[in-house]
mmCIF file of C-alpha atoms (C1' of nucleotides) in Angstrom:
data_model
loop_
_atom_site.group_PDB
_atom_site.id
_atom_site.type_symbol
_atom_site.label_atom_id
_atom_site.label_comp_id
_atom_site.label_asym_id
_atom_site.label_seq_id
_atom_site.Cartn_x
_atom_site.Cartn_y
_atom_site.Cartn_z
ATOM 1 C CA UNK A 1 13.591 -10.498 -27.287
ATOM 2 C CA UNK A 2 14.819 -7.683 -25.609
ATOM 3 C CA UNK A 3 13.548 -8.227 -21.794
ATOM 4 C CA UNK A 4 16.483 -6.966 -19.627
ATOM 5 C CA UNK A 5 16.648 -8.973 -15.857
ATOM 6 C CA UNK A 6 17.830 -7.100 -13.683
ATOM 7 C CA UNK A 7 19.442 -8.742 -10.351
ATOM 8 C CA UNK A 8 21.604 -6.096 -8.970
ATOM 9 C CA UNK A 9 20.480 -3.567 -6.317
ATOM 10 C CA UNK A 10 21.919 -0.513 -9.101
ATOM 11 C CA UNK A 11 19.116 2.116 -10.617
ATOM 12 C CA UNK A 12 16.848 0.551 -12.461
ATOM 13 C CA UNK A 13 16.177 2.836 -16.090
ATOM 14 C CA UNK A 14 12.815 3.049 -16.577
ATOM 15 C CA UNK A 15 12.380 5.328 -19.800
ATOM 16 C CA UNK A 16 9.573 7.724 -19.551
ATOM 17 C CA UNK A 17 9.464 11.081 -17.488
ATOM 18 C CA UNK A 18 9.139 12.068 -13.986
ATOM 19 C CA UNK A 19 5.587 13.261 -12.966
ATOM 20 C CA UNK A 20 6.170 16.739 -11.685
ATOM 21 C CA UNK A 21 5.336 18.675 -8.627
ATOM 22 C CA UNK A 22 2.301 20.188 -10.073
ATOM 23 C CA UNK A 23 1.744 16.972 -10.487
ATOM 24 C CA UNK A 24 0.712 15.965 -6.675
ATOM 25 C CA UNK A 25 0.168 19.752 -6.364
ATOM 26 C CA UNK A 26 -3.357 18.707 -6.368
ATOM 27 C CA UNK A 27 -6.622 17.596 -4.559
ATOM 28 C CA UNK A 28 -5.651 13.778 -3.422
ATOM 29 C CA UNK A 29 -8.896 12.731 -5.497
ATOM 30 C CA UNK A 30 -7.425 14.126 -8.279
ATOM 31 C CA UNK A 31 -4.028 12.579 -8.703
ATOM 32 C CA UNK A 32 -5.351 9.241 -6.842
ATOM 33 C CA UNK A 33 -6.764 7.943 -10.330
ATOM 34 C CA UNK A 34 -4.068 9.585 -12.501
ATOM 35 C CA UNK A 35 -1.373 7.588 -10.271
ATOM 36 C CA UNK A 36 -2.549 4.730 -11.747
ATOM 37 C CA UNK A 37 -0.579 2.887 -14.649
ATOM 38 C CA UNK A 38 2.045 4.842 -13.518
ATOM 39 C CA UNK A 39 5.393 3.463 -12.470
ATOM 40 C CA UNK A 40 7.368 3.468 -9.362
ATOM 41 C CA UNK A 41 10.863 2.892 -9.263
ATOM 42 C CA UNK A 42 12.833 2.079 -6.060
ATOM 43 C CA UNK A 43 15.677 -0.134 -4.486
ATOM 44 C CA UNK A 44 16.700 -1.914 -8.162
ATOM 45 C CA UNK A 45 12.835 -2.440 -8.823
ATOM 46 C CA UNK A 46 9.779 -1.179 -10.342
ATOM 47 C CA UNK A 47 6.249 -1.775 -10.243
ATOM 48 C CA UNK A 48 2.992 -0.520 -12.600
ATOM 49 C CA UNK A 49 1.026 1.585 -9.950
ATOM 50 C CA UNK A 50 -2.425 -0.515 -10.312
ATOM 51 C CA UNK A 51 -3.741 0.155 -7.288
ATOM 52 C CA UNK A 52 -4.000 3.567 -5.018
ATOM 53 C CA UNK A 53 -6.262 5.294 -2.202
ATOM 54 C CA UNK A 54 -6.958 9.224 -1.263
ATOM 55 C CA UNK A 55 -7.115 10.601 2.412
ATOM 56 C CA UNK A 56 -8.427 13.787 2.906
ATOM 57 C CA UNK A 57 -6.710 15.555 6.308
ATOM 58 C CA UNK A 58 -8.676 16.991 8.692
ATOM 59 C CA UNK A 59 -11.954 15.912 6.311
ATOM 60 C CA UNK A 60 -11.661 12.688 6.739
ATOM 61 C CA UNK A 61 -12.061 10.725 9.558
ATOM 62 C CA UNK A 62 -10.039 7.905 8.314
ATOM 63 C CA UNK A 63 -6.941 9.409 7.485
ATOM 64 C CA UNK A 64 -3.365 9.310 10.104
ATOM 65 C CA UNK A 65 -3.550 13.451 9.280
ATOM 66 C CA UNK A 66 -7.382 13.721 10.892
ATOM 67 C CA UNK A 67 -6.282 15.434 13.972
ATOM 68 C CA UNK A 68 -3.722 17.603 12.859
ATOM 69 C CA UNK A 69 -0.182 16.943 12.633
ATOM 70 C CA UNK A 70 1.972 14.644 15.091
ATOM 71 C CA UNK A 71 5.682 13.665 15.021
ATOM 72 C CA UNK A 72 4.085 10.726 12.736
ATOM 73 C CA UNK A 73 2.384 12.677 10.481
ATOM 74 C CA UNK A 74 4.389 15.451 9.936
ATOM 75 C CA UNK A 75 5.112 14.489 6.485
ATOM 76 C CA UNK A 76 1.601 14.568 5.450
ATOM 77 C CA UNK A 77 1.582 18.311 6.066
ATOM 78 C CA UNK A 78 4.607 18.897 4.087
ATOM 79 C CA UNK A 79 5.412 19.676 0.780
ATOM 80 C CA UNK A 80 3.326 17.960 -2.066
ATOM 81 C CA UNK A 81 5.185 14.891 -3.667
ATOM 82 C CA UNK A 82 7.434 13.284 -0.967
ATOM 83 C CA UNK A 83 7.297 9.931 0.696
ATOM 84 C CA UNK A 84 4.830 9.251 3.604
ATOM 85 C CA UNK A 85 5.380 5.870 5.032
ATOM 86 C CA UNK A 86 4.052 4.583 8.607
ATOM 87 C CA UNK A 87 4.450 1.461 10.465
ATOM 88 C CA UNK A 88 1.987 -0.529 11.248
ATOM 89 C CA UNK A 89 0.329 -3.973 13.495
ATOM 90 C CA UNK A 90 4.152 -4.159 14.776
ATOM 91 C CA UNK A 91 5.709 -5.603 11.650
ATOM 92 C CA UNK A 92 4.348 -3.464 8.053
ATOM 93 C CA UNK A 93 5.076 -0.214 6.519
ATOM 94 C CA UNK A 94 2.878 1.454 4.007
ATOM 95 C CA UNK A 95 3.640 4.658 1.598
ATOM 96 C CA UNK A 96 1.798 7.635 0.379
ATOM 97 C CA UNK A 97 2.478 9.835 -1.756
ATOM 98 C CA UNK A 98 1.686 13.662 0.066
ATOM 99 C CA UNK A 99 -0.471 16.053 -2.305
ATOM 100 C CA UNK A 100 -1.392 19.047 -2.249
ATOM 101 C CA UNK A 101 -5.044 20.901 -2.910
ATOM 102 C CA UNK A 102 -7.429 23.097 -0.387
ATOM 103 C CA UNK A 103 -7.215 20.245 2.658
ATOM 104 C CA UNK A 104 -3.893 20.299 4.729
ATOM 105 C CA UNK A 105 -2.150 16.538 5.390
ATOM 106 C CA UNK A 106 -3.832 14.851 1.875
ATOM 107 C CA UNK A 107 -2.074 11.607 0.471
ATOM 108 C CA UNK A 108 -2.292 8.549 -1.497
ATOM 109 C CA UNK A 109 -1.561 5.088 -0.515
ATOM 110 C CA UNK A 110 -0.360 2.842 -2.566
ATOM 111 C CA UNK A 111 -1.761 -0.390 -2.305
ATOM 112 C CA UNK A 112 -0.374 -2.499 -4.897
ATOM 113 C CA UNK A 113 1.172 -2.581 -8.259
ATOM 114 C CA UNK A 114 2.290 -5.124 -11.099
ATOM 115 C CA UNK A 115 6.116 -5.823 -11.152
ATOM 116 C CA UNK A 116 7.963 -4.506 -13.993
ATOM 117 C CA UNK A 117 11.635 -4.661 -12.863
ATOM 118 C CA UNK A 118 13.541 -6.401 -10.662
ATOM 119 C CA UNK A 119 11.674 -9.134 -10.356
ATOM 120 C CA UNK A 120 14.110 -11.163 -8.647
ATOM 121 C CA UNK A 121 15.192 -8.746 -6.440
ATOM 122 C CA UNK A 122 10.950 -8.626 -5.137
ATOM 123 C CA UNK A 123 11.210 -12.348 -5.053
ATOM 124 C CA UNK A 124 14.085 -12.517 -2.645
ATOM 125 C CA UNK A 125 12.735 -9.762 -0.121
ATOM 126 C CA UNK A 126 9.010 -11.269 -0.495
ATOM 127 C CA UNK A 127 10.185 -15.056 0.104
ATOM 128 C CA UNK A 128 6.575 -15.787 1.104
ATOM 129 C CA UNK A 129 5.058 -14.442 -2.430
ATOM 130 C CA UNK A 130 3.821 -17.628 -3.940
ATOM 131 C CA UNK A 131 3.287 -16.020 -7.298
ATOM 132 C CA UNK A 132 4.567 -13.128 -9.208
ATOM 133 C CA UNK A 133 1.459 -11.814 -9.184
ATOM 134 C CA UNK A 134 1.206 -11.883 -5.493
ATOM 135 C CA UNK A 135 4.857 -10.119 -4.776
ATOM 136 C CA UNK A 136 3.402 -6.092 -4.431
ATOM 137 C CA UNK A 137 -0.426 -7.183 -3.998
ATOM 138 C CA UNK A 138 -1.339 -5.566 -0.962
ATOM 139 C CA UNK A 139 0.460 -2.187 0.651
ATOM 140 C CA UNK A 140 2.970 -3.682 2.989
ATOM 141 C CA UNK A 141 3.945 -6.301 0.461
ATOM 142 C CA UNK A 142 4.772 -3.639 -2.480
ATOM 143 C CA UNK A 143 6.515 -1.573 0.274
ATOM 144 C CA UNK A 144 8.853 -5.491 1.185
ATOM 145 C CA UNK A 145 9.222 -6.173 -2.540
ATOM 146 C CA UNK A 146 10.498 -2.586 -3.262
ATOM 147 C CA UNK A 147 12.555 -1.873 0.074
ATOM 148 C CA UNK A 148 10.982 0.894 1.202
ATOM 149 C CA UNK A 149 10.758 1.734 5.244
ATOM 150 C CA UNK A 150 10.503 4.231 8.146
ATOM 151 C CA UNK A 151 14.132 5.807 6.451
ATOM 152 C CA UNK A 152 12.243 6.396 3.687
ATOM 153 C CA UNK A 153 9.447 8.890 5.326
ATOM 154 C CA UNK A 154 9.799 12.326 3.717
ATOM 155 C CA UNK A 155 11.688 11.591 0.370
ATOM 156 C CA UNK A 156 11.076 14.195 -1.901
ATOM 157 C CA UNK A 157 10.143 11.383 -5.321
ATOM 158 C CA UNK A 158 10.249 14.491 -7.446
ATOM 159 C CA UNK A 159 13.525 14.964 -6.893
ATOM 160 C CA UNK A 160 14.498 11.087 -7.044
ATOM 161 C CA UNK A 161 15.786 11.224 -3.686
ATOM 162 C CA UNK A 162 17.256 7.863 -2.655
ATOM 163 C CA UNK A 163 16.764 6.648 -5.793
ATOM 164 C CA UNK A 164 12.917 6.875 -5.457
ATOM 165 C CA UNK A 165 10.937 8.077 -8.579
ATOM 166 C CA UNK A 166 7.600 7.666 -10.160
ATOM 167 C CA UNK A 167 7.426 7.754 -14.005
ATOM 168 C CA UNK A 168 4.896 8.270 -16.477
ATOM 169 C CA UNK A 169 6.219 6.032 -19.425
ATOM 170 C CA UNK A 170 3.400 7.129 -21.696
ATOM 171 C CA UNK A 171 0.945 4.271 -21.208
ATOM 172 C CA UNK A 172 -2.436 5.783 -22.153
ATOM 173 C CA UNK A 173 -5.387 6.172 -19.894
ATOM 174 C CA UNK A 174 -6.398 2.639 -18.931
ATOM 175 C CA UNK A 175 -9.751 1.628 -20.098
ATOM 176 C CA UNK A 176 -10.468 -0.444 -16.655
ATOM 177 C CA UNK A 177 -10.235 2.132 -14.203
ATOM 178 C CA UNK A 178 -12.598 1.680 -11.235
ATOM 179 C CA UNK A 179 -13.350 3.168 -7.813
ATOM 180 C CA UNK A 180 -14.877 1.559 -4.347
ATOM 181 C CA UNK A 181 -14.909 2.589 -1.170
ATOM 182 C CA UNK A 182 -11.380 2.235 0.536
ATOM 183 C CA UNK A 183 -9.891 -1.018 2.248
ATOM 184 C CA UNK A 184 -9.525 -2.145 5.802
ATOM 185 C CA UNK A 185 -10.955 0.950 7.674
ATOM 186 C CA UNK A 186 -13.338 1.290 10.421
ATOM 187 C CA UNK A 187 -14.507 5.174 9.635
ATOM 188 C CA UNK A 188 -15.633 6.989 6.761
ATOM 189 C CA UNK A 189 -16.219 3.728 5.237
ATOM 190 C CA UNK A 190 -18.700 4.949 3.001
ATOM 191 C CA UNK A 191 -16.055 7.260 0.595
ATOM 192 C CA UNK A 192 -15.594 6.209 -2.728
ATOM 193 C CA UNK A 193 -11.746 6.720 -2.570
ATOM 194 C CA UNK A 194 -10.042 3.968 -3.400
ATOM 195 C CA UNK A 195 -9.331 3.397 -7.611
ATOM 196 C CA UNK A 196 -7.910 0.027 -8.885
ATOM 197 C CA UNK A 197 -7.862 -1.342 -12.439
ATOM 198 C CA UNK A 198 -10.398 -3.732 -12.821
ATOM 199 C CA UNK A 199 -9.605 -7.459 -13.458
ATOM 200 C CA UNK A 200 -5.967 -6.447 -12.828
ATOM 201 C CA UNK A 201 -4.514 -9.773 -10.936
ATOM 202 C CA UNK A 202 -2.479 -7.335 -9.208
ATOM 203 C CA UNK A 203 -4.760 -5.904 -7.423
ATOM 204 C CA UNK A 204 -4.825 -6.610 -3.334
ATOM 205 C CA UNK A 205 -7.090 -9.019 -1.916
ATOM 206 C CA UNK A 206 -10.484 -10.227 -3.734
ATOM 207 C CA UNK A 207 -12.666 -8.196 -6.386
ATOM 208 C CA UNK A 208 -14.749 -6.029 -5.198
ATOM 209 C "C1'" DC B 1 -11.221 -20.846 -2.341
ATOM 210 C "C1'" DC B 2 -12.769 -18.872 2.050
ATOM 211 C "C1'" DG B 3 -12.729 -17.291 6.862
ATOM 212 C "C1'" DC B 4 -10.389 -16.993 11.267
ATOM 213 C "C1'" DC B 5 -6.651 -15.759 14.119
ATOM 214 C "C1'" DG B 6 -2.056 -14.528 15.874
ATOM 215 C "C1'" DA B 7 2.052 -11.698 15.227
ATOM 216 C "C1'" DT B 8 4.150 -7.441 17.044
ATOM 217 C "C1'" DC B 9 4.634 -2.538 18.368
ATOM 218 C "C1'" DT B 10 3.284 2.379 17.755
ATOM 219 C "C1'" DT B 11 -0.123 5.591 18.613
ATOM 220 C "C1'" DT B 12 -4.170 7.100 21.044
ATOM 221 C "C1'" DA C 1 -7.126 -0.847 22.890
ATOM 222 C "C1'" DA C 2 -7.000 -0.434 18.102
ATOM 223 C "C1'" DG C 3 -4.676 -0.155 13.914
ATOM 224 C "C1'" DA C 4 -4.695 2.394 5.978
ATOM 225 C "C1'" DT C 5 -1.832 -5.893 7.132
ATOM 226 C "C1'" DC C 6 -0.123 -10.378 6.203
ATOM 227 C "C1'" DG C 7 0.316 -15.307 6.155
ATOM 228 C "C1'" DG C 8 -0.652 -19.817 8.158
ATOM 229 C "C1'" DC C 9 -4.114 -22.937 9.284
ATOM 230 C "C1'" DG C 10 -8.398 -25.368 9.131
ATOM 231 C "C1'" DG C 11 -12.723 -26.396 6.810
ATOM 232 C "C1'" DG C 12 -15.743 -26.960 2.508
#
DNA sequence: CCGCCGATCTTT
DNA sequence: AAGATCGGCGGG
């Protein structure tokens, strides 16, 4: 068999192509879905993208960017395909990727994603992770697992800044693509924005 | 398996 | 005062 383990902190060689600008160029509902089965690659890891969510700027009431930007947000309202990531409760940080379309300070969070390299790496930053399965299920757990923090906000992932890239290894379209409305918010709860593959163990918390 | 709650600190 | 969360604990 010709599984490679990789332990070291090195690049990790993911073969496949980097998703372009043009790529997040786009209307965050767009390249939400299309994010998905992709992979990203960061910190001597790699993880299947199986789990993502669009905010919509100054359109939606739930997104950081809402009010226009702030030292915080600044990246939101930059160029399309770089890094957001924000701390949060006083411990977690989260990442988006920025996009583009009509509606300034638009971005995708990724919520959660399958493991696909590194895996021992993940399990020694994500000590708690009782199960593979559990190591980048959830936002601030994929963000542990794959080292990425506040030094990462504004990475251009295009450009594989830092080492951070997101491939498209050719996977086709999955067949269990599905969309709810969007996870632990307390406004605009009622947008359909969130895509996951259904059945996916991966996934963050329960099915829904 | 499920629900509750505390942690911890930035932003509003 | 709440937040784009997580993990430990207790109960069923």
């Amino acid at each position: 068999m010709t599984t490679s383990r990789h332990t070291g902190s090195g690049p990790v060689g993911v073969p496949g192509t980097d998703l372009p600008r043009s790529f997040y160029d786009r209307d965050a509902r767009k390249v939400a879905p299309e994010l998905v089965g992709r992979i990203l690659v960061a910190n001597g890891a790699a993880v299947r993208i199986v789990e993502v969510e669009a905010y919509l700027g100054a359109e939606d009431p739930a997104a950081h960017s809402y009010r226009g930007p702030t030292p915080r947000t600044a990246t939101m309202f930059g160029p399309p395909g770089h890094l957001y990531v924000y701390f949060i409760y006083g411990m977690h940080w989260c990442a988006n990727l920025t996009c583009g379309g009509d509606v300034p300070g638009a971005a995708v969070l990724i919520r959660a994603g399958e493991p696909v390299a590194g895996i021992e790496l993940m399990r020694a930053r994500r000590p708690t992770a009782r199960r593979d399965r559990d190591l980048c299920a959830g936002p601030a757990r994929l963000t542990r697992a794959l080292a990425i923090d506040g030094s990462h906000d504004g990475v251009d992932v295009v450009a594989g800044e830092r080492g951070i890239r997101v491939v498209d290894d050719g996977r086709p379209p999955p067949d269990n693509l599905a969309c709810s409305v969007r996870v632990g918010i307390s406004r605009a709860t009622d947008r359909p924005w969130r895509w996951y593959l259904a059945g996916d163990v991966h996934v963050s918390g329960r099915p829904r």
